[in-house]
Amino acid sequence: MSDLSSFPITQRWPAQHPELLQLYSLPTPNGVKVSIMLEELGLPYEVHLIDIGKNESWTPEFLSLNPNGKIPAIIDPDGPDGKPLALFESGAILLYLAEKTGKFLPSDPARRYQTIQWVFFQMAAIGPMFGQVGFFHKFAGREIEDKRPLERYQNESKRLLGVLETRLEGRQWIMDDEYTIADIATLGWVRNLVGFYGAGDLVDYASLKNVPAWLERGLARPAVQRGLDIPKRL
């Protein structure tokens, strides 16, 4: 039986099955990256809902796992050398799980780094820009009379979609015919932009061909469908 008692987060969110990978998350575009990955891999795990609406990610227990106060985060009781490993940052978790299992990350060195660069593209560009569109279009930012911030993020998000549209020309997935963590990292953000944020018209999504087809293929995957709703919202 694994002992996770040395991790303070387990005092607030006890592990019922400490031998399993522990996922602390919420089904946001960042959160679902890890739940989709775990579902795709078929790895057994235990999930804990972190209610960011109640500021649970800023509690001392959660901050002990991720000092940046963001979901998702994990504890893998079977980490390197069989020792528990705690990780935060969704991109780092995707890389860790891919390398741990040997799946969804090409073994060829050149293709491996090409895949990683597209994960970083999502982390550094798509996520932050799409998130700002959501803030200024759907949430509190709507009340700001000066629309220049929205226009800035709208235009940049439109440009980024163009980058993805070009990359997907003649390709089924970001890495050609190989479904990878680059797709897993990006699917939830594009889905959120045109769905939950309702910003499709803002970024001229209807003019795209390759991105919508890629998103439809991704959302049709059973593991993606399951992962998009994990953990279940209360």
Short mmCIF file of C-alpha atoms in Angstrom, two decimals:
data_model
loop_
_atom_site.label_atom_id
_atom_site.label_comp_id
_atom_site.label_asym_id
_atom_site.label_seq_id
_atom_site.Cartn_x
_atom_site.Cartn_y
_atom_site.Cartn_z
CA MET A 1 0.00 0.00 0.00
CA SER A 2 1.40 3.36 -1.04
CA ASP A 3 1.74 6.02 1.64
CA LEU A 4 0.94 9.54 0.46
CA SER A 5 0.55 11.01 3.94
CA SER A 6 3.68 13.14 3.49
CA PHE A 7 1.79 15.22 0.91
CA PRO A 8 -0.28 17.85 2.79
CA ILE A 9 -2.86 17.97 0.00
CA THR A 10 -4.08 14.52 1.04
CA GLN A 11 -5.24 15.99 4.36
CA ARG A 12 -7.93 18.00 2.56
CA TRP A 13 -8.51 15.57 -0.32
CA PRO A 14 -7.81 12.12 1.14
CA ALA A 15 -6.69 9.38 -1.22
CA GLN A 16 -9.14 6.50 -1.04
CA HIS A 17 -6.83 4.50 -3.31
CA PRO A 18 -3.31 5.77 -2.61
CA GLU A 19 -1.82 3.13 -4.89
CA LEU A 20 -3.37 4.96 -7.86
CA LEU A 21 -2.25 8.14 -9.58
CA GLN A 22 -4.00 11.08 -7.91
CA LEU A 23 -5.44 13.79 -10.17
CA TYR A 24 -6.44 17.19 -8.77
CA SER A 25 -8.38 19.01 -11.42
CA LEU A 26 -11.48 20.61 -12.90
CA PRO A 27 -12.79 20.20 -16.48
CA THR A 28 -11.30 23.43 -17.82
CA PRO A 29 -9.26 23.54 -21.06
CA ASN A 30 -6.11 22.97 -19.03
CA GLY A 31 -7.63 20.44 -16.68
CA VAL A 32 -9.03 18.18 -19.39
CA LYS A 33 -5.62 17.76 -21.00
CA VAL A 34 -4.61 15.41 -18.21
CA SER A 35 -7.95 13.61 -17.83
CA ILE A 36 -8.05 13.01 -21.61
CA MET A 37 -4.46 11.75 -21.52
CA LEU A 38 -5.21 9.37 -18.65
CA GLU A 39 -8.32 8.09 -20.42
CA GLU A 40 -6.40 7.61 -23.67
CA LEU A 41 -3.72 5.68 -21.80
CA GLY A 42 -6.16 3.60 -19.80
CA LEU A 43 -4.19 4.26 -16.63
CA PRO A 44 -6.15 3.79 -13.40
CA TYR A 45 -6.36 6.97 -11.35
CA GLU A 46 -8.30 8.66 -8.57
CA VAL A 47 -9.72 12.10 -9.24
CA HIS A 48 -10.32 14.99 -6.86
CA LEU A 49 -12.41 17.98 -7.91
CA ILE A 50 -10.76 21.31 -7.08
CA ASP A 51 -13.46 23.96 -7.05
CA ILE A 52 -11.74 27.12 -8.29
CA GLY A 53 -15.04 28.98 -7.88
CA LYS A 54 -14.55 28.49 -4.14
CA ASN A 55 -10.84 29.37 -4.36
CA GLU A 56 -9.85 25.85 -3.35
CA SER A 57 -6.72 26.07 -5.50
CA TRP A 58 -5.47 28.81 -3.16
CA THR A 59 -5.78 26.76 0.02
CA PRO A 60 -2.56 25.85 1.84
CA GLU A 61 -3.11 22.19 1.03
CA PHE A 62 -3.35 22.74 -2.72
CA LEU A 63 -0.51 25.28 -2.73
CA SER A 64 1.68 22.64 -1.11
CA LEU A 65 1.33 20.69 -4.37
CA ASN A 66 1.29 23.61 -6.80
CA PRO A 67 2.62 26.89 -5.39
CA ASN A 68 1.20 28.64 -8.47
CA GLY A 69 -2.34 27.79 -7.37
CA LYS A 70 -3.53 26.37 -10.70
CA ILE A 71 -5.08 23.09 -11.77
CA PRO A 72 -4.31 20.42 -12.83
CA ALA A 73 -1.75 18.70 -10.63
CA ILE A 74 -0.95 15.06 -9.94
CA ILE A 75 0.75 12.76 -7.51
CA ASP A 76 2.01 9.54 -9.06
CA PRO A 77 2.76 7.04 -6.27
CA ASP A 78 4.79 5.03 -8.79
CA GLY A 79 7.12 7.72 -10.04
CA PRO A 80 10.77 7.41 -11.08
CA ASP A 81 12.61 4.73 -9.13
CA GLY A 82 9.25 3.71 -7.67
CA LYS A 83 9.04 6.83 -5.51
CA PRO A 84 6.01 9.17 -5.42
CA LEU A 85 6.24 12.15 -7.75
CA ALA A 86 4.18 15.34 -7.53
CA LEU A 87 3.82 17.45 -10.66
CA PHE A 88 1.99 20.59 -11.75
CA GLU A 89 1.70 22.37 -15.13
CA SER A 90 -0.42 20.49 -17.65
CA GLY A 91 2.28 20.42 -20.34
CA ALA A 92 4.82 18.92 -17.97
CA ILE A 93 2.29 16.31 -16.85
CA LEU A 94 1.53 15.35 -20.46
CA LEU A 95 5.24 14.92 -21.18
CA TYR A 96 5.74 12.87 -18.02
CA LEU A 97 2.85 10.52 -18.76
CA ALA A 98 3.90 10.14 -22.39
CA GLU A 99 7.45 9.23 -21.40
CA LYS A 100 6.29 6.99 -18.55
CA THR A 101 4.11 4.91 -20.87
CA GLY A 102 5.87 5.33 -24.21
CA LYS A 103 2.64 6.52 -25.84
CA PHE A 104 1.46 9.63 -27.72
CA LEU A 105 5.01 10.96 -28.12
CA PRO A 106 7.09 9.79 -31.10
CA SER A 107 10.20 7.77 -30.32
CA ASP A 108 12.13 9.25 -33.24
CA PRO A 109 14.19 12.09 -31.70
CA ALA A 110 13.40 14.67 -34.37
CA ARG A 111 9.66 13.98 -34.34
CA ARG A 112 9.71 13.91 -30.55
CA TYR A 113 11.03 17.46 -30.36
CA GLN A 114 8.70 18.61 -33.13
CA THR A 115 5.80 17.30 -31.08
CA ILE A 116 7.07 19.04 -27.97
CA GLN A 117 7.36 22.33 -29.84
CA TRP A 118 3.63 22.15 -30.70
CA VAL A 119 2.83 21.44 -27.05
CA PHE A 120 4.81 24.56 -26.14
CA PHE A 121 2.94 26.46 -28.87
CA GLN A 122 -0.29 25.64 -27.09
CA MET A 123 1.11 26.45 -23.66
CA ALA A 124 2.76 29.73 -24.61
CA ALA A 125 0.34 31.06 -27.23
CA ILE A 126 -3.01 29.36 -27.74
CA GLY A 127 -3.86 28.94 -24.07
CA PRO A 128 -3.03 32.46 -22.88
CA MET A 129 -4.51 34.21 -25.92
CA PHE A 130 -7.72 32.19 -26.09
CA GLY A 131 -8.13 32.63 -22.35
CA GLN A 132 -7.92 36.39 -22.67
CA VAL A 133 -10.55 36.34 -25.41
CA GLY A 134 -12.78 34.44 -23.02
CA PHE A 135 -12.22 36.98 -20.27
CA PHE A 136 -12.91 40.05 -22.39
CA HIS A 137 -15.73 38.51 -24.44
CA LYS A 138 -17.64 36.35 -21.94
CA PHE A 139 -16.61 37.23 -18.41
CA ALA A 140 -15.89 40.39 -16.39
CA GLY A 141 -13.89 41.99 -19.17
CA ARG A 142 -17.09 42.55 -21.12
CA GLU A 143 -17.83 45.50 -18.85
CA ILE A 144 -14.67 47.34 -19.89
CA GLU A 145 -15.67 50.11 -22.25
CA ASP A 146 -12.30 50.25 -23.99
CA LYS A 147 -12.51 47.40 -26.52
CA ARG A 148 -8.87 47.58 -27.59
CA PRO A 149 -7.80 44.73 -25.26
CA LEU A 150 -10.48 42.45 -26.73
CA GLU A 151 -9.48 43.44 -30.25
CA ARG A 152 -5.84 42.69 -29.50
CA TYR A 153 -6.54 39.18 -28.20
CA GLN A 154 -9.18 38.57 -30.86
CA ASN A 155 -6.73 39.36 -33.64
CA GLU A 156 -3.94 37.32 -32.09
CA SER A 157 -6.24 34.33 -31.56
CA LYS A 158 -7.36 34.58 -35.17
CA ARG A 159 -3.71 34.58 -36.25
CA LEU A 160 -2.92 31.56 -34.08
CA LEU A 161 -5.83 29.64 -35.57
CA GLY A 162 -4.33 30.46 -38.94
CA VAL A 163 -1.03 28.92 -37.86
CA LEU A 164 -2.86 25.77 -36.81
CA GLU A 165 -4.93 25.79 -40.01
CA THR A 166 -1.76 25.85 -42.10
CA ARG A 167 -0.13 23.13 -40.03
CA LEU A 168 -3.12 20.83 -40.46
CA GLU A 169 -3.24 21.20 -44.25
CA GLY A 170 -3.02 17.65 -45.60
CA ARG A 171 -2.65 16.24 -42.07
CA GLN A 172 -5.08 14.29 -39.92
CA TRP A 173 -3.34 15.35 -36.71
CA ILE A 174 -0.75 17.96 -35.79
CA MET A 175 1.98 15.35 -36.28
CA ASP A 176 0.70 13.98 -39.59
CA ASP A 177 -1.14 10.67 -39.07
CA GLU A 178 0.08 10.27 -35.49
CA TYR A 179 -2.20 11.42 -32.67
CA THR A 180 0.02 12.88 -29.94
CA ILE A 181 0.12 15.01 -26.82
CA ALA A 182 0.19 18.03 -29.15
CA ASP A 183 -3.39 17.26 -30.15
CA ILE A 184 -4.40 16.43 -26.58
CA ALA A 185 -2.99 19.74 -25.36
CA THR A 186 -4.80 21.80 -27.98
CA LEU A 187 -8.22 20.20 -28.50
CA GLY A 188 -9.83 21.52 -25.32
CA TRP A 189 -8.74 25.09 -25.98
CA VAL A 190 -10.13 25.26 -29.50
CA ARG A 191 -13.34 23.61 -28.31
CA ASN A 192 -13.66 26.15 -25.51
CA LEU A 193 -12.98 29.14 -27.75
CA VAL A 194 -15.82 28.38 -30.16
CA GLY A 195 -18.08 26.65 -27.64
CA PHE A 196 -18.06 27.86 -24.05
CA TYR A 197 -16.57 31.27 -24.88
CA GLY A 198 -18.86 31.67 -27.89
CA ALA A 199 -16.10 33.48 -29.79
CA GLY A 200 -16.35 31.67 -33.11
CA ASP A 201 -17.62 34.73 -34.97
CA LEU A 202 -14.96 36.94 -33.40
CA VAL A 203 -12.13 34.80 -34.78
CA ASP A 204 -13.85 33.98 -38.09
CA TYR A 205 -13.86 30.28 -37.25
CA ALA A 206 -16.35 29.47 -40.02
CA SER A 207 -13.75 30.45 -42.63
CA LEU A 208 -11.44 27.63 -41.51
CA LYS A 209 -11.48 24.16 -42.99
CA ASN A 210 -8.70 22.09 -41.44
CA VAL A 211 -9.09 23.14 -37.80
CA PRO A 212 -12.83 22.34 -37.56
CA ALA A 213 -12.27 18.94 -39.22
CA TRP A 214 -9.39 18.19 -36.82
CA LEU A 215 -11.50 19.25 -33.82
CA GLU A 216 -14.36 17.02 -34.96
CA ARG A 217 -12.01 14.05 -35.30
CA GLY A 218 -10.59 14.68 -31.85
CA LEU A 219 -13.95 15.09 -30.13
CA ALA A 220 -15.14 11.84 -31.72
CA ARG A 221 -12.53 9.84 -29.81
CA PRO A 222 -14.20 7.98 -26.90
CA ALA A 223 -11.36 8.79 -24.49
CA VAL A 224 -11.67 12.48 -25.33
CA GLN A 225 -15.40 12.38 -24.73
CA ARG A 226 -14.85 10.80 -21.32
CA GLY A 227 -11.97 13.08 -20.38
CA LEU A 228 -13.85 16.27 -21.14
CA ASP A 229 -16.16 15.69 -18.17
CA ILE A 230 -13.63 14.59 -15.55
CA PRO A 231 -13.88 15.30 -12.72
CA LYS A 232 -17.64 15.56 -12.68
CA ARG A 233 -18.76 19.01 -11.63
CA LEU A 234 -20.77 19.04 -8.42
#
